[in-house]
Amino acid sequence: MNNLHADLAAETPGVAKAASTMPKAVAIIGGLLWLFLASPTVVESDAYRYAAALLSLIALYYYMRAPVRPRTDWIGWLCMGWAFYVMARFGINYWLTPQHDIGASDWLYAFPFFFPIMGVAFLIYEELMEKIVAAYFTMALIMLVATQHFREVFAGETIRPLIMNNQIHGAVACGMIVIFTLFWLLHYLTEKSGDRRIARFAYIVSPFIFALCFIAIYGAKSKGVWLALGITLPLMALITLTYLRMKSGIIAIVAVAALLIAGIYGVRHNLDKTAGPTVSAALAMVENVTGGHDLGGVVSSTISSTNTPVSMDERLQLWSNSWEVFSSAPVFGWGSKWLERWYQTRYAHIQYTLLHNGYLEILVRYGLFGAAVMAFILGVFIRAVWRARRAGIIPRAAWHAYIVCIFFFSLTLLSNSNNRLAIGEGFAFASSAFACWCHMRTKGEYLAASKPVLQGATAGA
């Protein structure tokens, strides 16, 4: 991190940062915990939850001991207030319904309670973050190499990247890794303030990470991720031009684009076989809707058509059910009682309760009110990171990695409920902790292990 802002703790006599008094063992454990928090992008497990809990306990310990510490302002209270609302509603539904409704993964929406204290954890470990980030890319490269499926990919088979429950999750993870790697590399190419050993490491490993991720994304055959990445890549190219000299930037982008186009051309028949039927069915739907047909009727006819691919057919049934449930309680949603209403929908026979659309997941449970609150919290976090960038607290690569990854992830939510998966929850914890840290640093707050000594008292002594 760039500390271009004057550090209040360093300026004030007699003040030692809480992080500077941390035992080495706690620093090492904390670094490993941050890696576990980011681990859903390489291994789909619940390890990130335990890591978040332990990091919160470490942060709370140092927070309670510190005589000088950040104050919980309205952003922290907003996150915790939303969490209390979610848990209160969950508890009321549980106790007042005979069947004790618990929904499906509904309590996960209370995780914002931990966002402020996770920001404190980031504050404690901020001096180690450059090394932790480098360790993350080491972990990602090792996992990509260890789980590569070159033979299957080039034989046209569908593969599951990394260690994930299915290929879609792996493709989303690889897309996120591509974004993080690009801006990590651009940072060291354009900034000279970082550790030069890590910079040289970034120059060497980044091309391998890019290549392995793109091969894995192709092999996963996730049409939603292909679309999301197809929209995000041009944006990344434009941003890249702002880092490099125009001539060298254009040459680099043209070279990469040529490689991608050549690769796409080489596997065009496989791409058409995978995505062609879905594209044709989607275009037919658009033509029918623009031709004046009722949207509900178009959806029903597409579901009943034998020309509709199975994955698209199932998603349309799920989205139809979700919209039906949301429409019956649009303002506040159904809370944890949504499954009771779900089994009364038109396509209730479908076996999934994962709605395969992250936005409908929110609307069904908490309605427009919940969607508005969560969108507002996200907007506040984005503003906090932007202000930290404007103040010179973070490098611009950190800002771009943050906002572009949110953009990419938001696109993937259109076709899959990634916010209900480990990858989404882990991303929420890490990105929100970063945003809360940016907010605290912008306000000039810190955690001190000792009370500051007044200038007058120092002079008198």
Tab-separated table of C-alpha atoms in Angstrom:
chain	number	residue	atom	x	y	z
A	1	MET	CA	0.000	0.000	0.000
A	2	ASN	CA	1.156	3.535	-0.704
A	3	ASN	CA	1.208	5.605	2.464
A	4	LEU	CA	1.378	9.011	0.786
A	5	HIS	CA	-0.870	10.450	3.482
A	6	ALA	CA	0.971	11.527	6.637
A	7	ASP	CA	0.663	8.713	9.152
A	8	LEU	CA	-0.899	10.114	12.302
A	9	ALA	CA	0.538	7.394	14.475
A	10	ALA	CA	4.054	8.156	13.273
A	11	GLU	CA	3.591	11.911	13.686
A	12	THR	CA	2.323	11.757	17.242
A	13	PRO	CA	5.077	11.391	19.885
A	14	GLY	CA	4.896	8.349	22.133
A	15	VAL	CA	2.523	6.423	19.906
A	16	ALA	CA	3.215	2.903	18.686
A	17	LYS	CA	0.898	1.225	16.222
A	18	ALA	CA	-0.853	-1.838	17.575
A	19	ALA	CA	0.508	-3.759	14.583
A	20	SER	CA	4.092	-2.923	15.554
A	21	THR	CA	3.650	-4.631	18.936
A	22	MET	CA	2.138	-7.786	17.457
A	23	PRO	CA	4.072	-11.001	18.203
A	24	LYS	CA	5.640	-12.580	15.134
A	25	ALA	CA	3.531	-15.718	15.555
A	26	VAL	CA	0.332	-13.652	15.427
A	27	ALA	CA	1.591	-11.876	12.302
A	28	ILE	CA	2.294	-15.196	10.572
A	29	ILE	CA	-1.032	-16.702	11.660
A	30	GLY	CA	-2.855	-13.597	10.499
A	31	GLY	CA	-1.147	-13.723	7.110
A	32	LEU	CA	-2.226	-17.338	6.687
A	33	LEU	CA	-5.770	-16.455	7.730
A	34	TRP	CA	-5.947	-13.776	5.026
A	35	LEU	CA	-4.874	-16.416	2.505
A	36	PHE	CA	-7.622	-18.729	3.762
A	37	LEU	CA	-10.084	-15.858	3.387
A	38	ALA	CA	-9.091	-15.564	-0.270
A	39	SER	CA	-8.924	-19.330	-0.781
A	40	PRO	CA	-12.439	-19.765	-2.311
A	41	THR	CA	-10.964	-18.555	-5.600
A	42	VAL	CA	-8.789	-21.686	-5.716
A	43	VAL	CA	-10.477	-24.219	-3.401
A	44	GLU	CA	-14.213	-24.203	-2.772
A	45	SER	CA	-14.588	-24.864	0.944
A	46	ASP	CA	-15.842	-23.186	4.131
A	47	ALA	CA	-12.315	-22.387	5.351
A	48	TYR	CA	-12.863	-18.674	4.633
A	49	ARG	CA	-15.619	-18.525	7.259
A	50	TYR	CA	-13.362	-19.793	10.015
A	51	ALA	CA	-10.605	-17.459	8.814
A	52	ALA	CA	-12.982	-14.485	8.944
A	53	ALA	CA	-14.101	-15.458	12.445
A	54	LEU	CA	-10.516	-15.779	13.722
A	55	LEU	CA	-9.419	-12.532	12.075
A	56	SER	CA	-12.402	-10.811	13.682
A	57	LEU	CA	-11.384	-12.141	17.099
A	58	ILE	CA	-7.788	-10.982	16.636
A	59	ALA	CA	-8.991	-7.557	15.518
A	60	LEU	CA	-11.444	-7.328	18.401
A	61	TYR	CA	-8.710	-8.216	20.881
A	62	TYR	CA	-6.376	-5.478	19.660
A	63	TYR	CA	-9.279	-3.063	19.252
A	64	MET	CA	-10.419	-3.475	22.863
A	65	ARG	CA	-6.866	-3.112	24.194
A	66	ALA	CA	-5.956	-0.033	22.166
A	67	PRO	CA	-6.292	3.308	24.018
A	68	VAL	CA	-6.591	5.057	20.649
A	69	ARG	CA	-8.807	3.311	18.109
A	70	PRO	CA	-11.184	4.021	15.222
A	71	ARG	CA	-14.684	5.020	16.175
A	72	THR	CA	-17.634	3.111	14.786
A	73	ASP	CA	-19.396	5.638	12.579
A	74	TRP	CA	-22.598	5.455	10.561
A	75	ILE	CA	-21.148	3.043	7.981
A	76	GLY	CA	-20.300	0.497	10.656
A	77	TRP	CA	-23.678	0.929	12.320
A	78	LEU	CA	-25.408	0.549	8.948
A	79	CYS	CA	-23.681	-2.799	8.300
A	80	MET	CA	-24.439	-4.077	11.786
A	81	GLY	CA	-27.986	-2.680	11.676
A	82	TRP	CA	-28.705	-4.563	8.463
A	83	ALA	CA	-27.309	-7.741	10.030
A	84	PHE	CA	-29.558	-7.306	13.090
A	85	TYR	CA	-32.547	-6.819	10.770
A	86	VAL	CA	-31.729	-10.041	8.919
A	87	MET	CA	-31.239	-12.068	12.099
A	88	ALA	CA	-34.315	-10.609	13.827
A	89	ARG	CA	-36.477	-11.420	10.843
A	90	PHE	CA	-34.953	-14.880	10.594
A	91	GLY	CA	-35.602	-15.506	14.299
A	92	ILE	CA	-39.192	-14.258	14.160
A	93	ASN	CA	-39.996	-16.460	11.160
A	94	TYR	CA	-38.353	-19.431	12.830
A	95	TRP	CA	-40.270	-19.192	16.078
A	96	LEU	CA	-43.648	-18.102	14.720
A	97	THR	CA	-44.031	-20.703	11.974
A	98	PRO	CA	-45.021	-24.248	12.956
A	99	GLN	CA	-42.530	-25.793	10.543
A	100	HIS	CA	-39.732	-23.449	11.718
A	101	ASP	CA	-38.874	-21.918	8.348
A	102	ILE	CA	-35.143	-21.511	7.822
A	103	GLY	CA	-35.112	-20.850	4.072
A	104	ALA	CA	-31.918	-21.771	2.222
A	105	SER	CA	-28.684	-19.971	3.162
A	106	ASP	CA	-30.722	-16.999	4.420
A	107	TRP	CA	-28.604	-16.297	7.492
A	108	LEU	CA	-25.609	-15.635	5.227
A	109	TYR	CA	-27.057	-12.189	4.534
A	110	ALA	CA	-26.167	-11.249	8.114
A	111	PHE	CA	-22.442	-11.406	7.323
A	112	PRO	CA	-22.198	-7.576	6.996
A	113	PHE	CA	-22.123	-7.552	10.807
A	114	PHE	CA	-18.453	-8.550	10.532
A	115	PHE	CA	-17.449	-6.046	7.849
A	116	PRO	CA	-16.418	-3.209	10.227
A	117	ILE	CA	-14.284	-5.415	12.477
A	118	MET	CA	-12.749	-7.027	9.396
A	119	GLY	CA	-11.754	-3.522	8.356
A	120	VAL	CA	-9.913	-3.251	11.682
A	121	ALA	CA	-8.214	-6.576	10.929
A	122	PHE	CA	-7.046	-5.118	7.618
A	123	LEU	CA	-5.774	-2.070	9.513
A	124	ILE	CA	-3.724	-4.303	11.814
A	125	TYR	CA	-2.166	-6.286	8.963
A	126	GLU	CA	-1.840	-3.498	6.382
A	127	GLU	CA	1.969	-3.459	6.603
A	128	LEU	CA	2.048	-7.144	5.575
A	129	MET	CA	-0.468	-6.902	2.742
A	130	GLU	CA	2.084	-6.614	-0.068
A	131	LYS	CA	3.631	-9.922	0.984
A	132	ILE	CA	0.227	-11.517	1.596
A	133	VAL	CA	-0.900	-10.535	-1.910
A	134	ALA	CA	2.292	-12.012	-3.413
A	135	ALA	CA	1.685	-15.208	-1.425
A	136	TYR	CA	-1.861	-15.334	-2.819
A	137	PHE	CA	-0.611	-15.277	-6.411
A	138	THR	CA	1.915	-17.968	-5.543
A	139	MET	CA	-0.935	-20.083	-4.198
A	140	ALA	CA	-3.049	-19.389	-7.298
A	141	LEU	CA	-0.248	-20.359	-9.680
A	142	ILE	CA	0.492	-23.579	-7.804
A	143	MET	CA	-3.171	-24.572	-7.830
A	144	LEU	CA	-3.586	-23.715	-11.516
A	145	VAL	CA	-0.573	-25.850	-12.427
A	146	ALA	CA	-1.585	-28.709	-10.125
A	147	THR	CA	-5.127	-28.866	-11.525
A	148	GLN	CA	-4.462	-28.202	-15.232
A	149	HIS	CA	-6.351	-30.386	-17.742
A	150	PHE	CA	-4.568	-29.611	-21.008
A	151	ARG	CA	-5.307	-32.957	-22.639
A	152	GLU	CA	-9.035	-32.808	-21.873
A	153	VAL	CA	-9.360	-29.130	-22.817
A	154	PHE	CA	-7.750	-29.500	-26.226
A	155	ALA	CA	-9.790	-32.651	-26.819
A	156	GLY	CA	-12.913	-30.489	-26.488
A	157	GLU	CA	-14.075	-31.919	-23.166
A	158	THR	CA	-15.579	-29.897	-20.320
A	159	ILE	CA	-13.246	-29.551	-17.340
A	160	ARG	CA	-13.569	-28.277	-13.781
A	161	PRO	CA	-10.873	-25.644	-13.094
A	162	LEU	CA	-9.065	-25.577	-9.766
A	163	ILE	CA	-10.779	-27.451	-6.907
A	164	MET	CA	-14.402	-26.418	-7.271
A	165	ASN	CA	-17.813	-28.032	-6.929
A	166	ASN	CA	-18.532	-27.458	-10.613
A	167	GLN	CA	-16.981	-25.904	-13.693
A	168	ILE	CA	-18.980	-22.648	-13.509
A	169	HIS	CA	-17.551	-21.795	-10.092
A	170	GLY	CA	-14.061	-22.538	-11.380
A	171	ALA	CA	-14.552	-20.323	-14.434
A	172	VAL	CA	-15.734	-17.415	-12.272
A	173	ALA	CA	-12.717	-17.863	-10.002
A	174	CYS	CA	-10.327	-17.864	-12.962
A	175	GLY	CA	-11.944	-14.704	-14.303
A	176	MET	CA	-11.387	-12.965	-10.975
A	177	ILE	CA	-7.782	-14.176	-10.842
A	178	VAL	CA	-7.179	-12.741	-14.333
A	179	ILE	CA	-8.403	-9.318	-13.186
A	180	PHE	CA	-6.370	-9.339	-9.985
A	181	THR	CA	-3.248	-10.501	-11.831
A	182	LEU	CA	-3.499	-7.804	-14.498
A	183	PHE	CA	-3.599	-4.933	-12.033
A	184	TRP	CA	-1.007	-6.542	-9.770
A	185	LEU	CA	1.342	-6.670	-12.760
A	186	LEU	CA	0.455	-3.144	-13.923
A	187	HIS	CA	1.171	-1.815	-10.448
A	188	TYR	CA	4.742	-3.085	-10.462
A	189	LEU	CA	5.287	-2.077	-14.094
A	190	THR	CA	4.369	1.545	-13.367
A	191	GLU	CA	5.104	2.095	-9.666
A	192	LYS	CA	8.572	1.888	-8.170
A	193	SER	CA	7.554	2.179	-4.516
A	194	GLY	CA	6.901	-1.525	-3.959
A	195	ASP	CA	9.244	-4.358	-3.058
A	196	ARG	CA	11.392	-4.946	-6.161
A	197	ARG	CA	11.806	-8.645	-5.407
A	198	ILE	CA	8.036	-9.032	-5.495
A	199	ALA	CA	7.971	-6.908	-8.662
A	200	ARG	CA	10.363	-9.291	-10.428
A	201	PHE	CA	8.263	-12.211	-9.205
A	202	ALA	CA	5.140	-10.560	-10.683
A	203	TYR	CA	6.850	-10.083	-14.054
A	204	ILE	CA	7.691	-13.806	-14.203
A	205	VAL	CA	4.514	-15.483	-12.930
A	206	SER	CA	1.799	-13.208	-14.354
A	207	PRO	CA	2.012	-14.494	-17.966
A	208	PHE	CA	1.710	-18.097	-16.748
A	209	ILE	CA	-1.311	-17.227	-14.595
A	210	PHE	CA	-2.988	-15.479	-17.547
A	211	ALA	CA	-2.409	-18.409	-19.883
A	212	LEU	CA	-3.571	-21.068	-17.419
A	213	CYS	CA	-6.688	-19.086	-16.461
A	214	PHE	CA	-7.790	-18.458	-20.049
A	215	ILE	CA	-7.294	-22.125	-20.960
A	216	ALA	CA	-9.301	-23.134	-17.875
A	217	ILE	CA	-12.097	-20.652	-18.652
A	218	TYR	CA	-12.375	-22.030	-22.171
A	219	GLY	CA	-12.364	-25.604	-20.879
A	220	ALA	CA	-15.056	-24.908	-18.283
A	221	LYS	CA	-17.510	-23.968	-21.075
A	222	SER	CA	-19.473	-21.586	-18.857
A	223	LYS	CA	-21.414	-19.387	-21.252
A	224	GLY	CA	-22.253	-16.864	-18.519
A	225	VAL	CA	-18.580	-16.393	-17.656
A	226	TRP	CA	-17.649	-16.143	-21.345
A	227	LEU	CA	-20.189	-13.334	-21.727
A	228	ALA	CA	-19.110	-11.547	-18.526
A	229	LEU	CA	-15.444	-11.747	-19.457
A	230	GLY	CA	-16.187	-10.718	-23.045
A	231	ILE	CA	-17.724	-7.495	-21.718
A	232	THR	CA	-15.040	-6.942	-19.067
A	233	LEU	CA	-11.946	-7.515	-21.232
A	234	PRO	CA	-12.445	-4.412	-23.430
A	235	LEU	CA	-12.838	-2.339	-20.261
A	236	MET	CA	-9.611	-3.816	-18.892
A	237	ALA	CA	-7.869	-2.995	-22.185
A	238	LEU	CA	-8.947	0.639	-22.007
A	239	ILE	CA	-7.784	0.943	-18.409
A	240	THR	CA	-4.472	-0.692	-19.302
A	241	LEU	CA	-3.831	2.095	-21.818
A	242	THR	CA	-3.867	4.600	-18.956
A	243	TYR	CA	-0.936	2.787	-17.314
A	244	LEU	CA	1.366	2.337	-20.292
A	245	ARG	CA	2.685	4.690	-22.911
A	246	MET	CA	0.231	4.872	-25.765
A	247	LYS	CA	2.462	3.126	-28.302
A	248	SER	CA	3.615	0.300	-26.031
A	249	GLY	CA	0.123	-0.073	-24.562
A	250	ILE	CA	-1.487	-0.433	-27.969
A	251	ILE	CA	1.172	-2.939	-29.061
A	252	ALA	CA	0.615	-5.036	-25.920
A	253	ILE	CA	-3.177	-4.960	-26.254
A	254	VAL	CA	-3.072	-5.792	-29.972
A	255	ALA	CA	-0.708	-8.706	-29.292
A	256	VAL	CA	-2.928	-10.130	-26.560
A	257	ALA	CA	-6.070	-9.551	-28.643
A	258	ALA	CA	-4.461	-11.312	-31.613
A	259	LEU	CA	-3.631	-14.322	-29.454
A	260	LEU	CA	-7.191	-14.451	-28.096
A	261	ILE	CA	-8.744	-14.075	-31.540
A	262	ALA	CA	-6.472	-16.769	-32.960
A	263	GLY	CA	-7.389	-19.067	-30.084
A	264	ILE	CA	-11.098	-18.374	-30.517
A	265	TYR	CA	-10.846	-19.015	-34.252
A	266	GLY	CA	-9.036	-22.278	-33.619
A	267	VAL	CA	-11.804	-23.592	-31.374
A	268	ARG	CA	-14.712	-21.880	-33.147
A	269	HIS	CA	-16.528	-25.149	-33.870
A	270	ASN	CA	-16.415	-26.156	-30.220
A	271	LEU	CA	-17.607	-22.699	-29.180
A	272	ASP	CA	-20.503	-22.887	-31.619
A	273	LYS	CA	-21.428	-26.355	-30.377
A	274	THR	CA	-21.387	-25.144	-26.757
A	275	ALA	CA	-23.008	-21.710	-27.037
A	276	GLY	CA	-24.746	-21.803	-30.415
A	277	PRO	CA	-28.097	-23.334	-29.328
A	278	THR	CA	-28.333	-20.998	-26.323
A	279	VAL	CA	-27.586	-17.931	-28.448
A	280	SER	CA	-30.170	-18.976	-31.033
A	281	ALA	CA	-32.847	-19.553	-28.385
A	282	ALA	CA	-32.042	-16.234	-26.678
A	283	LEU	CA	-32.227	-14.329	-29.975
A	284	ALA	CA	-35.567	-15.968	-30.757
A	285	MET	CA	-36.882	-14.803	-27.389
A	286	VAL	CA	-35.720	-11.240	-28.048
A	287	GLU	CA	-37.353	-11.237	-31.496
A	288	ASN	CA	-40.657	-12.465	-30.044
A	289	VAL	CA	-40.654	-9.866	-27.262
A	290	THR	CA	-39.741	-6.981	-29.581
A	291	GLY	CA	-42.374	-8.262	-31.998
A	292	GLY	CA	-45.084	-7.435	-29.492
A	293	HIS	CA	-45.564	-10.785	-27.777
A	294	ASP	CA	-46.133	-10.948	-24.017
A	295	LEU	CA	-42.908	-11.632	-22.088
A	296	GLY	CA	-44.556	-14.231	-19.860
A	297	GLY	CA	-45.924	-16.084	-22.865
A	298	VAL	CA	-42.553	-15.973	-24.622
A	299	VAL	CA	-40.829	-17.432	-21.567
A	300	SER	CA	-43.434	-20.194	-21.263
A	301	SER	CA	-43.178	-21.135	-24.915
A	302	THR	CA	-39.370	-21.133	-24.749
A	303	ILE	CA	-39.451	-23.457	-21.734
A	304	SER	CA	-41.817	-25.861	-23.482
A	305	SER	CA	-39.822	-25.802	-26.737
A	306	THR	CA	-37.678	-28.838	-27.512
A	307	ASN	CA	-35.133	-26.534	-29.183
A	308	THR	CA	-34.220	-24.871	-25.880
A	309	PRO	CA	-30.982	-26.212	-24.335
A	310	VAL	CA	-31.456	-27.955	-20.990
A	311	SER	CA	-29.373	-25.475	-18.977
A	312	MET	CA	-31.276	-22.512	-20.423
A	313	ASP	CA	-34.613	-24.266	-19.922
A	314	GLU	CA	-33.867	-24.922	-16.241
A	315	ARG	CA	-32.696	-21.362	-15.651
A	316	LEU	CA	-35.850	-19.951	-17.238
A	317	GLN	CA	-37.966	-22.141	-14.945
A	318	LEU	CA	-35.992	-20.967	-11.904
A	319	TRP	CA	-36.251	-17.320	-12.933
A	320	SER	CA	-39.962	-17.668	-13.642
A	321	ASN	CA	-40.526	-19.147	-10.183
A	322	SER	CA	-38.345	-16.470	-8.581
A	323	TRP	CA	-40.216	-13.647	-10.268
A	324	GLU	CA	-43.521	-15.192	-9.199
A	325	VAL	CA	-42.361	-15.350	-5.565
A	326	PHE	CA	-40.916	-11.821	-5.650
A	327	SER	CA	-44.047	-10.369	-7.265
A	328	SER	CA	-46.180	-11.663	-4.401
A	329	ALA	CA	-44.120	-9.686	-1.821
A	330	PRO	CA	-42.134	-7.070	-3.765
A	331	VAL	CA	-41.354	-4.554	-1.017
A	332	PHE	CA	-39.879	-6.604	1.836
A	333	GLY	CA	-39.718	-10.083	0.307
A	334	TRP	CA	-40.499	-13.352	2.042
A	335	GLY	CA	-37.522	-13.641	4.358
A	336	SER	CA	-36.809	-17.238	5.313
A	337	LYS	CA	-40.417	-18.183	4.389
A	338	TRP	CA	-39.669	-17.945	0.676
A	339	LEU	CA	-39.334	-21.724	0.237
A	340	GLU	CA	-42.899	-22.188	1.478
A	341	ARG	CA	-44.081	-19.920	-1.332
A	342	TRP	CA	-41.612	-21.474	-3.800
A	343	TYR	CA	-43.364	-24.851	-3.716
A	344	GLN	CA	-46.581	-23.179	-4.909
A	345	THR	CA	-45.056	-21.768	-8.084
A	346	ARG	CA	-45.699	-22.923	-11.642
A	347	TYR	CA	-42.448	-24.853	-12.024
A	348	ALA	CA	-42.150	-26.044	-8.433
A	349	HIS	CA	-41.103	-29.486	-9.638
A	350	ILE	CA	-37.627	-28.267	-10.599
A	351	GLN	CA	-35.051	-29.789	-8.288
A	352	TYR	CA	-32.953	-26.673	-7.522
A	353	THR	CA	-33.435	-23.931	-4.948
A	354	LEU	CA	-30.291	-22.128	-6.088
A	355	LEU	CA	-31.961	-19.493	-8.237
A	356	HIS	CA	-29.029	-19.036	-10.657
A	357	ASN	CA	-29.397	-15.255	-10.497
A	358	GLY	CA	-27.797	-13.326	-7.650
A	359	TYR	CA	-30.193	-10.399	-7.891
A	360	LEU	CA	-33.287	-12.573	-7.668
A	361	GLU	CA	-31.736	-14.257	-4.610
A	362	ILE	CA	-31.911	-10.891	-2.828
A	363	LEU	CA	-35.295	-9.786	-4.178
A	364	VAL	CA	-37.039	-13.032	-3.223
A	365	ARG	CA	-35.796	-12.817	0.366
A	366	TYR	CA	-35.727	-9.078	1.131
A	367	GLY	CA	-37.580	-7.395	-1.709
A	368	LEU	CA	-36.864	-3.959	-3.094
A	369	PHE	CA	-36.116	-2.633	0.393
A	370	GLY	CA	-33.349	-5.160	0.975
A	371	ALA	CA	-31.938	-4.688	-2.520
A	372	ALA	CA	-31.849	-0.916	-1.973
A	373	VAL	CA	-30.070	-1.225	1.387
A	374	MET	CA	-27.473	-3.653	0.044
A	375	ALA	CA	-26.916	-1.510	-3.069
A	376	PHE	CA	-26.457	1.534	-0.827
A	377	ILE	CA	-23.877	-0.282	1.317
A	378	LEU	CA	-21.996	-1.313	-1.823
A	379	GLY	CA	-22.147	2.263	-3.115
A	380	VAL	CA	-20.731	3.549	0.177
A	381	PHE	CA	-17.891	1.040	-0.008
A	382	ILE	CA	-17.073	1.991	-3.604
A	383	ARG	CA	-17.015	5.656	-2.613
A	384	ALA	CA	-14.685	4.890	0.310
A	385	VAL	CA	-12.196	3.104	-1.949
A	386	TRP	CA	-12.430	5.887	-4.537
A	387	ARG	CA	-11.736	8.528	-1.897
A	388	ALA	CA	-8.744	6.527	-0.649
A	389	ARG	CA	-7.443	6.444	-4.207
A	390	ARG	CA	-7.947	10.203	-4.615
A	391	ALA	CA	-6.135	10.818	-1.334
A	392	GLY	CA	-3.150	8.716	-2.420
A	393	ILE	CA	-3.669	6.144	0.331
A	394	ILE	CA	-3.915	3.250	-2.115
A	395	PRO	CA	-2.323	2.830	-5.551
A	396	ARG	CA	-4.612	3.213	-8.532
A	397	ALA	CA	-4.097	-0.473	-9.395
A	398	ALA	CA	-5.814	-1.416	-6.122
A	399	TRP	CA	-8.770	0.809	-7.021
A	400	HIS	CA	-9.021	-0.621	-10.533
A	401	ALA	CA	-8.724	-4.222	-9.329
A	402	TYR	CA	-11.489	-3.552	-6.800
A	403	ILE	CA	-13.969	-1.863	-9.128
A	404	VAL	CA	-13.347	-4.007	-12.227
A	405	CYS	CA	-13.696	-7.228	-10.244
A	406	ILE	CA	-16.992	-5.984	-8.776
A	407	PHE	CA	-18.133	-5.162	-12.327
A	408	PHE	CA	-17.173	-8.630	-13.604
A	409	PHE	CA	-18.719	-10.377	-10.612
A	410	SER	CA	-21.964	-8.397	-10.988
A	411	LEU	CA	-22.208	-9.649	-14.596
A	412	THR	CA	-21.748	-13.259	-13.537
A	413	LEU	CA	-24.664	-12.857	-11.116
A	414	LEU	CA	-27.015	-12.544	-14.083
A	415	SER	CA	-26.749	-16.267	-14.782
A	416	ASN	CA	-25.605	-17.774	-11.491
A	417	SER	CA	-26.080	-17.217	-7.748
A	418	ASN	CA	-22.386	-16.687	-7.069
A	419	ASN	CA	-23.175	-14.440	-4.097
A	420	ARG	CA	-24.549	-17.536	-2.339
A	421	LEU	CA	-21.389	-19.519	-2.982
A	422	ALA	CA	-18.087	-19.614	-1.142
A	423	ILE	CA	-16.470	-17.542	-3.883
A	424	GLY	CA	-19.037	-14.768	-3.444
A	425	GLU	CA	-19.010	-14.770	0.334
A	426	GLY	CA	-15.214	-14.775	0.475
A	427	PHE	CA	-15.109	-11.897	-2.021
A	428	ALA	CA	-17.661	-9.995	0.057
A	429	PHE	CA	-15.571	-10.384	3.220
A	430	ALA	CA	-12.270	-9.411	1.592
A	431	SER	CA	-13.550	-6.503	-0.511
A	432	SER	CA	-15.656	-5.082	2.324
A	433	ALA	CA	-12.760	-5.319	4.779
A	434	PHE	CA	-10.637	-3.417	2.260
A	435	ALA	CA	-13.341	-0.760	1.808
A	436	CYS	CA	-13.807	-0.298	5.565
A	437	TRP	CA	-10.025	0.024	5.953
A	438	CYS	CA	-9.985	2.661	3.194
A	439	HIS	CA	-12.715	4.555	5.037
A	440	MET	CA	-10.753	4.519	8.303
A	441	ARG	CA	-7.488	5.534	6.665
A	442	THR	CA	-9.186	8.364	4.772
A	443	LYS	CA	-10.405	9.724	8.108
A	444	GLY	CA	-6.854	9.434	9.500
A	445	GLU	CA	-7.770	6.815	12.091
A	446	TYR	CA	-5.426	4.182	13.456
A	447	LEU	CA	-4.962	1.676	16.261
A	448	ALA	CA	-2.412	2.717	18.908
A	449	ALA	CA	-0.769	0.461	21.474
A	450	SER	CA	-0.083	3.403	23.797
A	451	LYS	CA	-1.616	6.770	24.559
A	452	PRO	CA	-0.124	9.705	22.652
A	453	VAL	CA	2.206	12.006	24.560
A	454	LEU	CA	1.265	15.679	24.260
A	455	GLN	CA	3.823	17.978	22.648
A	456	GLY	CA	3.805	20.307	25.653
A	457	ALA	CA	4.389	17.499	28.094
A	458	THR	CA	7.252	16.203	25.974
A	459	ALA	CA	8.853	19.651	25.834
A	460	GLY	CA	8.425	20.149	29.586
A	461	ALA	CA	10.095	16.847	30.314
